[in-house]
Short mmCIF file of N, CA and C in Angstrom, two decimals:
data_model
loop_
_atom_site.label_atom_id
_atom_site.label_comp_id
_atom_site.label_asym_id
_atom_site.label_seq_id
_atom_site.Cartn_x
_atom_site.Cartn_y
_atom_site.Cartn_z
N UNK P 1 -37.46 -10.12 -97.41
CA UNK P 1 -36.68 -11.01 -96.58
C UNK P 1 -37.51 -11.54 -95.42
N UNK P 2 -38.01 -10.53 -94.47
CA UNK P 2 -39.21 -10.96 -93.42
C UNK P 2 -40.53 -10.86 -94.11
N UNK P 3 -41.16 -11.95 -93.70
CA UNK P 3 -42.99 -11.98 -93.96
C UNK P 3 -43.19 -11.60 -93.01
N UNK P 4 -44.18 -10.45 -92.99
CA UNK P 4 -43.93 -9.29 -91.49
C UNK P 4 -46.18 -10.04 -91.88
N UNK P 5 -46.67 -10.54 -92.59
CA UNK P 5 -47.94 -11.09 -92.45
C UNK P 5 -48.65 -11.57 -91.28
N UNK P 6 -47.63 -11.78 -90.56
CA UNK P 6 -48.02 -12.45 -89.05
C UNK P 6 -48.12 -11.24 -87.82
N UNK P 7 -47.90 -10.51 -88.30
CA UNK P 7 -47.66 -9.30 -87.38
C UNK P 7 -48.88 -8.97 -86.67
N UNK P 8 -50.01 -9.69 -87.51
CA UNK P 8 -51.22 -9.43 -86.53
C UNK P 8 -51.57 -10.10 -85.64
N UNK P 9 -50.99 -11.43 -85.62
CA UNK P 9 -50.75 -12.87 -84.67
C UNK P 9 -49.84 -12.71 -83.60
N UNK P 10 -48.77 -11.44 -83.62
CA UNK P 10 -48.38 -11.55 -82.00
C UNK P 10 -48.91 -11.75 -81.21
N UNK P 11 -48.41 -12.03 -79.93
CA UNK P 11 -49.05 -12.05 -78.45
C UNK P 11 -49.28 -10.79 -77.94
N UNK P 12 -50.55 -10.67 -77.03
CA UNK P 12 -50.71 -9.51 -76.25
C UNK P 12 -50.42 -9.55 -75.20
N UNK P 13 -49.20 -9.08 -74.83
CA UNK P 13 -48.64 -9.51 -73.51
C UNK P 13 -48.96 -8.26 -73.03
N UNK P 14 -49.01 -8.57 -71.58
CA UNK P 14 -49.92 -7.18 -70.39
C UNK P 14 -48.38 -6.34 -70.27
N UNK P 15 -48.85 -5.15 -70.35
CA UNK P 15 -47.95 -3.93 -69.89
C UNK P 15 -47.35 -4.03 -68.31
N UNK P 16 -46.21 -4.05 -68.27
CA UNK P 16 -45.20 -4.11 -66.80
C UNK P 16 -46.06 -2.80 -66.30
N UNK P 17 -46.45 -2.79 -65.27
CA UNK P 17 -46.38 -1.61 -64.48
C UNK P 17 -45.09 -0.91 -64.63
N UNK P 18 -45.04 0.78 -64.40
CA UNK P 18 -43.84 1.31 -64.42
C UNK P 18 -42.80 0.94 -63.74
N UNK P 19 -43.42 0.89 -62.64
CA UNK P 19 -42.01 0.31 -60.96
C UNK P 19 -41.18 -0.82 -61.91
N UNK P 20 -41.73 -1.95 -62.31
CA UNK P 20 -41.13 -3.35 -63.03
C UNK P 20 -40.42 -3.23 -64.06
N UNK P 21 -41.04 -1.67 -65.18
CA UNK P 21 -40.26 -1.65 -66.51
C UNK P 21 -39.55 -0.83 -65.92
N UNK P 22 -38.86 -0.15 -64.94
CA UNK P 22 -37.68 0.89 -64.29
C UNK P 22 -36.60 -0.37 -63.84
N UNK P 23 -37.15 -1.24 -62.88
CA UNK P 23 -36.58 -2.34 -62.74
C UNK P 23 -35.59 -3.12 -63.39
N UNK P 24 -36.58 -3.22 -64.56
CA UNK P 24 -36.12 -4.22 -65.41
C UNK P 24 -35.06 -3.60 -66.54
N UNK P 25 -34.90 -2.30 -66.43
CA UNK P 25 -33.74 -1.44 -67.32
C UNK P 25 -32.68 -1.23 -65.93
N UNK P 26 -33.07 -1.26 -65.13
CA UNK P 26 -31.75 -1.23 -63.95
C UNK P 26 -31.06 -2.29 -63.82
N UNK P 27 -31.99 -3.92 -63.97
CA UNK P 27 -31.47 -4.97 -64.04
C UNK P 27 -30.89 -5.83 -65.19
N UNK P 28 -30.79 -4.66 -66.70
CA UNK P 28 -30.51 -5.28 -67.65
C UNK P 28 -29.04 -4.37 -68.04
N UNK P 29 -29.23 -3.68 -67.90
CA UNK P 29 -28.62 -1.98 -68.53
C UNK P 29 -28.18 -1.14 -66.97
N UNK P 30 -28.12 -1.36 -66.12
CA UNK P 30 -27.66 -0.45 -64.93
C UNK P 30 -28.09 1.14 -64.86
N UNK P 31 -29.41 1.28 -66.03
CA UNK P 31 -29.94 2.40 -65.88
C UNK P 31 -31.26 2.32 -66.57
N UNK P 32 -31.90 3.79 -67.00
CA UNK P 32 -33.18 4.10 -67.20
C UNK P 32 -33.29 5.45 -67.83
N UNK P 33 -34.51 5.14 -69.00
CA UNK P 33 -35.20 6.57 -69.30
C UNK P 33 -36.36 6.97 -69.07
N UNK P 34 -37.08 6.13 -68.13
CA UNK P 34 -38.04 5.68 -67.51
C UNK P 34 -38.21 6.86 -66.22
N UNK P 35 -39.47 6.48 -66.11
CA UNK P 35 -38.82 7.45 -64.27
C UNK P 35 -37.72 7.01 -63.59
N UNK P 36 -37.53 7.95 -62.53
CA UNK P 36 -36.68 8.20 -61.66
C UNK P 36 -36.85 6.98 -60.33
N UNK P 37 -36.14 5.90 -59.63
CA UNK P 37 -36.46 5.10 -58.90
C UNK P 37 -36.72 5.88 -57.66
N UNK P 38 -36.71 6.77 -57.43
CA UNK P 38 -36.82 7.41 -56.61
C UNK P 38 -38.37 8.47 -56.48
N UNK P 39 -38.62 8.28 -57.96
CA UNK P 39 -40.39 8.78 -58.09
C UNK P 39 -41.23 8.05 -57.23
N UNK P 40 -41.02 6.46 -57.23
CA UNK P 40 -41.61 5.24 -56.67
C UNK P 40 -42.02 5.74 -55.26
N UNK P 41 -41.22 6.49 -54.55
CA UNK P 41 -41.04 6.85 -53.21
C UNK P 41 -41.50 8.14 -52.68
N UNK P 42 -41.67 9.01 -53.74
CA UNK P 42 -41.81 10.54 -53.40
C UNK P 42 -42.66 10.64 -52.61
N UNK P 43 -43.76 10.11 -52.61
CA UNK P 43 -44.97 9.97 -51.82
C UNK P 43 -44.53 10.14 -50.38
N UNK P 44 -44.00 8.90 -49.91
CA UNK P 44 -43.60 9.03 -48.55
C UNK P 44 -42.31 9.75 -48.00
N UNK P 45 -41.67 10.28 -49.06
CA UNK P 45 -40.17 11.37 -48.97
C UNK P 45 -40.98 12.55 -48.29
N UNK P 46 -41.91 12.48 -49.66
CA UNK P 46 -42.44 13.76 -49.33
C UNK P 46 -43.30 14.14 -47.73
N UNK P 47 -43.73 13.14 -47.05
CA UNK P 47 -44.39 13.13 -45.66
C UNK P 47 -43.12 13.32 -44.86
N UNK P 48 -42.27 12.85 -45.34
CA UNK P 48 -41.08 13.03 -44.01
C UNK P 48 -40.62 14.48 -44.02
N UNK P 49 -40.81 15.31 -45.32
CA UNK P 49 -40.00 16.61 -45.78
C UNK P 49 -38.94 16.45 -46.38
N UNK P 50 -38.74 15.40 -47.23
CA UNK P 50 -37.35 15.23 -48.09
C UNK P 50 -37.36 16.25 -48.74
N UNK P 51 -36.57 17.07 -49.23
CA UNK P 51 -36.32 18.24 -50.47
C UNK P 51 -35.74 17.70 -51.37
N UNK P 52 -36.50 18.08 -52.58
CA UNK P 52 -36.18 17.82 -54.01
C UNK P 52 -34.69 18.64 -54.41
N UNK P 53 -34.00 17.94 -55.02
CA UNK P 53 -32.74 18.44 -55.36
C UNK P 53 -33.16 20.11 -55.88
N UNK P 54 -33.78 20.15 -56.88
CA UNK P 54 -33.83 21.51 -57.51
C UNK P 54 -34.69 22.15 -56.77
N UNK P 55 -34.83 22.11 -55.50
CA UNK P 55 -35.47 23.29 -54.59
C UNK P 55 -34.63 23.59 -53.74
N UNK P 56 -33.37 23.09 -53.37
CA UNK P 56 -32.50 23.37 -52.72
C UNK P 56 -32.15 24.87 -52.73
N UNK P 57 -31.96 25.39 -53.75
CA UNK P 57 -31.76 26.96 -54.29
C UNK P 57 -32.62 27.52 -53.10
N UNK P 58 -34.24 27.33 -52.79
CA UNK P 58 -34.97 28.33 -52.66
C UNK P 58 -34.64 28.29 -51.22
N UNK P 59 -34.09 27.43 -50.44
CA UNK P 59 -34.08 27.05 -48.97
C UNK P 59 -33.16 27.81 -48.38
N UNK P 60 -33.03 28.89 -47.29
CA UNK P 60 -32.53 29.29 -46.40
C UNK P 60 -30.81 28.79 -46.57
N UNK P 61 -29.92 29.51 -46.70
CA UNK P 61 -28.40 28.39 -46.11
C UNK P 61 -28.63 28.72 -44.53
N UNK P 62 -28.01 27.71 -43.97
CA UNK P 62 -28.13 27.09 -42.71
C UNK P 62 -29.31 26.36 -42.42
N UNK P 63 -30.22 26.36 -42.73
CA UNK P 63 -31.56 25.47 -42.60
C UNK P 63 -31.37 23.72 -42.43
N UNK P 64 -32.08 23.21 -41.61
CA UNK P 64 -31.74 21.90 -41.72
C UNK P 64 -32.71 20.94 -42.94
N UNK P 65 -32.30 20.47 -43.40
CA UNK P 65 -32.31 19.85 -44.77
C UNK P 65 -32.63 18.09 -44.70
N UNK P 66 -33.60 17.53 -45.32
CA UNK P 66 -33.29 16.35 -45.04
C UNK P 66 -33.74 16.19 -47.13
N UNK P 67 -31.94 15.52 -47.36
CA UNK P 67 -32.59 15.26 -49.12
C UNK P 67 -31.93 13.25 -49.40
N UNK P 68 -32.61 12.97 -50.42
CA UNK P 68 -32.74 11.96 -50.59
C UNK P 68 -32.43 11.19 -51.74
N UNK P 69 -31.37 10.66 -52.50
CA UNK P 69 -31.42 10.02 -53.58
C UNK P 69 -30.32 8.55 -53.92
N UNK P 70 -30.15 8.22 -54.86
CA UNK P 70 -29.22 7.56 -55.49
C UNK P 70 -28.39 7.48 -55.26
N UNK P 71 -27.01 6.72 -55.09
CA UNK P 71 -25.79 7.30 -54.49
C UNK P 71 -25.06 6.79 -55.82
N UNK P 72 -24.88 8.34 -56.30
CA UNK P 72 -23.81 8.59 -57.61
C UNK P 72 -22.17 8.14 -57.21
N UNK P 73 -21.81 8.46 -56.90
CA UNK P 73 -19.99 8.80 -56.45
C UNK P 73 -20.31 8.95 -54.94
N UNK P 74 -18.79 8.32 -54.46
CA UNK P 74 -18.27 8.81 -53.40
C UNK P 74 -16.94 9.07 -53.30
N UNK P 75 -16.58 10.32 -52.94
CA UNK P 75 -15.12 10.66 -52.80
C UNK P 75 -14.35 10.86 -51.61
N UNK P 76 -12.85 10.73 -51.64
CA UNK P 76 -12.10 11.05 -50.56
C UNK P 76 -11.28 11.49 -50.93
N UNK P 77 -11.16 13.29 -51.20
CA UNK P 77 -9.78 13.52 -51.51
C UNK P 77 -8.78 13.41 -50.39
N UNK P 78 -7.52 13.32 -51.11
CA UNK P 78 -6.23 13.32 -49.72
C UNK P 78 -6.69 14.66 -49.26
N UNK P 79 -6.65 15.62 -49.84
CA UNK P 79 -6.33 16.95 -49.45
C UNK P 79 -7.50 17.19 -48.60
N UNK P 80 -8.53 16.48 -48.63
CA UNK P 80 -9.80 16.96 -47.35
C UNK P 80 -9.74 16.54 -46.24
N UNK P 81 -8.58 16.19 -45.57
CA UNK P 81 -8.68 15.83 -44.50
C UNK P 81 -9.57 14.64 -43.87
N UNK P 82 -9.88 13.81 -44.38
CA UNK P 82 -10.73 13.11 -44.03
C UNK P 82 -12.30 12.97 -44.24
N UNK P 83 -12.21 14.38 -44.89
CA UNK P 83 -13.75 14.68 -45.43
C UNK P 83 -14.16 13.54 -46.59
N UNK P 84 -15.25 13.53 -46.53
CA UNK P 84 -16.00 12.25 -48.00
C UNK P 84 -16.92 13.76 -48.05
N UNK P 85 -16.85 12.77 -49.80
CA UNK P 85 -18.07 13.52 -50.47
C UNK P 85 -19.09 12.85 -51.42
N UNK P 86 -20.12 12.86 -50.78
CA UNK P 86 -21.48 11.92 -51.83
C UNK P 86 -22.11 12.97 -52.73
N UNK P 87 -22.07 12.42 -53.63
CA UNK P 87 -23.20 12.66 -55.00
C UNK P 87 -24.31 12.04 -54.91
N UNK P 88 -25.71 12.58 -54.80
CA UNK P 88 -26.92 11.92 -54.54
C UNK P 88 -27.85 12.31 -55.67
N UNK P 89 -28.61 11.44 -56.17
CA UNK P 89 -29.36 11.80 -57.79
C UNK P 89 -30.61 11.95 -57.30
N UNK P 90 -31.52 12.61 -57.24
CA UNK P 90 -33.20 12.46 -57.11
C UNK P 90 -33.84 12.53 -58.81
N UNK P 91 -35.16 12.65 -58.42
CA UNK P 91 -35.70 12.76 -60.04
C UNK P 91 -35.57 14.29 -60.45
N UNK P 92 -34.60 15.22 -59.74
CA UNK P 92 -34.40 16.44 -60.27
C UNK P 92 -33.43 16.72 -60.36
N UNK P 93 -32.57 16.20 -60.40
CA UNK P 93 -31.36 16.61 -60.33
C UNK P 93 -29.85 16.14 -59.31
N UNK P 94 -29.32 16.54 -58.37
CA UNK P 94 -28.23 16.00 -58.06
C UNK P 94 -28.25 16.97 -56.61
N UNK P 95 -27.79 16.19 -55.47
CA UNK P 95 -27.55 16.90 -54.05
C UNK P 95 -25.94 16.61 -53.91
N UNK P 96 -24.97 17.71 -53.41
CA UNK P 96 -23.62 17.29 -52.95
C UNK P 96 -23.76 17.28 -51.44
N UNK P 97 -23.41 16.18 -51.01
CA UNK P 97 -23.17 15.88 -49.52
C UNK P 97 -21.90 16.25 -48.93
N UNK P 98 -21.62 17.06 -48.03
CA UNK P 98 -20.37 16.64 -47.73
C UNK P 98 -20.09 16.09 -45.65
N UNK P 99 -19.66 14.78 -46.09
CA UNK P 99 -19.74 14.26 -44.69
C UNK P 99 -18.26 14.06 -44.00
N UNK P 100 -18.30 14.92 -42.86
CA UNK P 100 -17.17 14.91 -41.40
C UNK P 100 -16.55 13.71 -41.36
N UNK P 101 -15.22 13.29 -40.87
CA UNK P 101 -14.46 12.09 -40.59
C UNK P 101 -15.71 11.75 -39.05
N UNK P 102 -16.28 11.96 -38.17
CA UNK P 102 -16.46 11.88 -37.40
C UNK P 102 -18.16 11.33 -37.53
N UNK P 103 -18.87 11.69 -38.23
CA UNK P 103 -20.27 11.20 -38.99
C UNK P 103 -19.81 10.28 -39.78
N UNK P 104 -19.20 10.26 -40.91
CA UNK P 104 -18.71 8.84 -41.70
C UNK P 104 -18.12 7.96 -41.04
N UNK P 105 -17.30 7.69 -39.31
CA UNK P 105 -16.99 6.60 -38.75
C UNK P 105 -18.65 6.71 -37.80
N UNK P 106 -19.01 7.14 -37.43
CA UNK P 106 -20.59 6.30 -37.15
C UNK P 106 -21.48 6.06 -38.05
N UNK P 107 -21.76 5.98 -39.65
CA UNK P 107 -22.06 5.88 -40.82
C UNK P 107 -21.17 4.97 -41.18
N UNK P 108 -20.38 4.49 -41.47
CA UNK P 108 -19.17 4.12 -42.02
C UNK P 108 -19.42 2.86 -43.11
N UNK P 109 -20.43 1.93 -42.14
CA UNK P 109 -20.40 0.24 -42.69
C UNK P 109 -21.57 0.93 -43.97
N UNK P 110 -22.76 1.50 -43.11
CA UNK P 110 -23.96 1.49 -44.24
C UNK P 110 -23.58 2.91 -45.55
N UNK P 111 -23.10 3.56 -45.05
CA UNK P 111 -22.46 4.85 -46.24
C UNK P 111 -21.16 4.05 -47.18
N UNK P 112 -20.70 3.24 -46.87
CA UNK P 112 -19.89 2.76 -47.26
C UNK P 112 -20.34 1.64 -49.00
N UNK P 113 -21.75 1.29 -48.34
CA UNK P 113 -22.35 0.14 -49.30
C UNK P 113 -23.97 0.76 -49.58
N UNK P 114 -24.82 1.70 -49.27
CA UNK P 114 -25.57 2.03 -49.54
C UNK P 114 -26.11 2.16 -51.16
N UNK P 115 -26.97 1.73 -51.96
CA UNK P 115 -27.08 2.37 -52.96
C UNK P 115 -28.00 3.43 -53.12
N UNK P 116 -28.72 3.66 -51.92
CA UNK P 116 -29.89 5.11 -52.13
C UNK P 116 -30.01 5.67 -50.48
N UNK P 117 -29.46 6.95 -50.38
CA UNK P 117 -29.83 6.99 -49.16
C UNK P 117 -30.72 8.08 -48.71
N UNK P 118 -30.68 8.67 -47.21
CA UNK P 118 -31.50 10.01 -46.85
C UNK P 118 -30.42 10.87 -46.00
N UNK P 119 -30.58 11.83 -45.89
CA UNK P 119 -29.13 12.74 -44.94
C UNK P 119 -29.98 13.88 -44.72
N UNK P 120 -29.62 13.65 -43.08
CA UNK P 120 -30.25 15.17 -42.85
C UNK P 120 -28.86 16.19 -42.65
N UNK P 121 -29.14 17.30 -42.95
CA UNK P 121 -28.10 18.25 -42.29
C UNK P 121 -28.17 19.76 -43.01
N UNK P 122 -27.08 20.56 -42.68
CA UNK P 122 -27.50 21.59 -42.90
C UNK P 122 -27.24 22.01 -44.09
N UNK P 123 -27.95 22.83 -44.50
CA UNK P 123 -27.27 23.48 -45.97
C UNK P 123 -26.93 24.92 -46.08
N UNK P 124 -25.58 24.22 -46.80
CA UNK P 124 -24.39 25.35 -47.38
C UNK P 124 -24.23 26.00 -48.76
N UNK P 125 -24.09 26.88 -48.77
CA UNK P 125 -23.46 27.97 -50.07
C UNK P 125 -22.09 28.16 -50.45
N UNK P 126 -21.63 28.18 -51.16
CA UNK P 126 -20.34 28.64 -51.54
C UNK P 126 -20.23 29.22 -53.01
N UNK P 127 -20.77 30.33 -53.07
CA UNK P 127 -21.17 30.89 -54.26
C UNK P 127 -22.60 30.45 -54.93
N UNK P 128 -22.31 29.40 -55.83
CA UNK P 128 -23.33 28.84 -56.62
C UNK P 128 -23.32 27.33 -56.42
N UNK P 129 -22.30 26.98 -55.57
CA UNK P 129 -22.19 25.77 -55.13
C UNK P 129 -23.34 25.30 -53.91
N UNK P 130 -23.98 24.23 -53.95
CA UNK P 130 -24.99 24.27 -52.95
C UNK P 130 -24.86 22.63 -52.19
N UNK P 131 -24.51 22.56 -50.82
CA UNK P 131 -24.19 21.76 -50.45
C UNK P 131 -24.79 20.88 -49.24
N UNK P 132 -24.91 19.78 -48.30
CA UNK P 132 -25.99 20.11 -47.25
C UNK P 132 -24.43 18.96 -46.24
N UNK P 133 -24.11 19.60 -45.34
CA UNK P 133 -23.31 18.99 -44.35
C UNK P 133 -23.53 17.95 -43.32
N UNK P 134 -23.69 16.87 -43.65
CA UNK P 134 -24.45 15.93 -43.45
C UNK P 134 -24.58 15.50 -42.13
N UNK P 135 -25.32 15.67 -41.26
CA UNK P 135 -25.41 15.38 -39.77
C UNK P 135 -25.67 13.47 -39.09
N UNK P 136 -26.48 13.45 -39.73
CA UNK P 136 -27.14 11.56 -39.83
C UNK P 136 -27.31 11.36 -41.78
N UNK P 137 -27.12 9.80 -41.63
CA UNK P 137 -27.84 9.17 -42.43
C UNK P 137 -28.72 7.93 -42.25
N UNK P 138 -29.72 7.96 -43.70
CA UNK P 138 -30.15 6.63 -43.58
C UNK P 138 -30.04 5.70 -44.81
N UNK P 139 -30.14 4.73 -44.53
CA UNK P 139 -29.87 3.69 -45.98
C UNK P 139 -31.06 3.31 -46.38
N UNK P 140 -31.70 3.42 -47.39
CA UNK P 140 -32.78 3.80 -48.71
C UNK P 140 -32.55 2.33 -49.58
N UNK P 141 -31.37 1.57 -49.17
CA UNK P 141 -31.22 0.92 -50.06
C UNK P 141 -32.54 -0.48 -50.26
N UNK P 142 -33.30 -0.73 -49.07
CA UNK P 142 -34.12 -1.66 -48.95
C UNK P 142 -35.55 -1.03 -49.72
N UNK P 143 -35.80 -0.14 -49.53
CA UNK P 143 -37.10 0.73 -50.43
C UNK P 143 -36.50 0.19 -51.93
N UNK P 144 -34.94 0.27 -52.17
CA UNK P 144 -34.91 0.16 -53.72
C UNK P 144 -34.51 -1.00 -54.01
N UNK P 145 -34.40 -2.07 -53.94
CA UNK P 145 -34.14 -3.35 -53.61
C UNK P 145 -34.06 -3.70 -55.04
N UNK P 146 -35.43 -3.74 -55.91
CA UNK P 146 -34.84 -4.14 -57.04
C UNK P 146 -34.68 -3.22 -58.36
N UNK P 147 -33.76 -2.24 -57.24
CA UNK P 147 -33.33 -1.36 -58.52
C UNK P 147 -32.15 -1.48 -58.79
N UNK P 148 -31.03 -2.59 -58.99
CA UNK P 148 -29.25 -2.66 -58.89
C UNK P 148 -28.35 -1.52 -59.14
N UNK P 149 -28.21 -0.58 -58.54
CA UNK P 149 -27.79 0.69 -58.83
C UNK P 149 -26.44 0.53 -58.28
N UNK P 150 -24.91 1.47 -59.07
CA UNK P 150 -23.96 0.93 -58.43
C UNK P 150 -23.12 2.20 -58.69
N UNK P 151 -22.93 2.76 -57.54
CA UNK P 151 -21.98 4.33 -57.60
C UNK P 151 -20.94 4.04 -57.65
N UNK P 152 -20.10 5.30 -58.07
CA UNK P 152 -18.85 5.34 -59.24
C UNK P 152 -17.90 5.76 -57.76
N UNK P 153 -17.12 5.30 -57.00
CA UNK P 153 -16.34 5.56 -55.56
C UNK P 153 -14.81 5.82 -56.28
N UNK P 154 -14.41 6.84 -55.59
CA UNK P 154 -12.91 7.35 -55.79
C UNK P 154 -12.13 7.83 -55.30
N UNK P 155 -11.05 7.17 -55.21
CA UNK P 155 -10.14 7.50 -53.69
C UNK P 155 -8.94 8.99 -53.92
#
């Protein structure tokens, strides 16, 4: 059916750098099997002391914490009083945030629309649950600019 004869006549088109082919599955498909958009960055996460999701375990509870990723979900149950809760993705795994009525109204506009952020604060235990109580944030979303990433929010 195909004369596949020509197959030696394709074009050699130049390889995307990684950053562009991560890109370009975020901007086609709203995701990736590619690295992590957040690999792009580790470099300088890592100078500030960002913690990798899956080292969270080894860190002190109460320690102050600064972690960094994706913004998966955001929640507001009725029953929390006003509490929100962010889901944050790094290239290891997943951080639960949980941020105060009183930090989310000085956060409010940029936590509200962020798609990647940074949070410092402390981190909590609750069994096997591992959490970091979010003191400040920052919005990450300009580092990821052309990554279109779009968290799953639920009231």
């Amino acid at each position: 059916l195909f004369d596949h004869a020509d197959d030696d006549d394709a074009a050699d088109l130049p390889l995307l750098p990684p950053f562009q082919e991560v890109a370009a599955d975020y901007k086609s498909i709203g995701l990736t099997l590619r690295q992590h958009p957040l690999s792009f960055l580790r470099d300088e996460l890592d100078q500030l002391g960002v913690v990798l999701s899956k080292d969270l375990a080894t860190i002190d509870e109460n320690s102050i914490v600064q972690v960094a990723g994706l913004v998966l979900l955001r929640q507001q149950p009725q029953t929390a009083k006003g509490i929100r809760f962010i889901t944050l993705e790094d290239e290891t795994g997943v951080t639960n945030l949980v941020v105060r009525p009183d930090i989310w109204e000085r956060h409010r506009r940029m936590a509200t629309r962020a798609s990647a952020l940074l949070a410092i604060g402390k981190l909590q235990r609750q069994g096997i649950i591992i959490h970091v109580v979010v003191q400040r944030m920052e919005n990450l979303s300009q580092s990821l600019v052309k990554f279109r990433t779009q968290s799953r929010d639920f009231r």
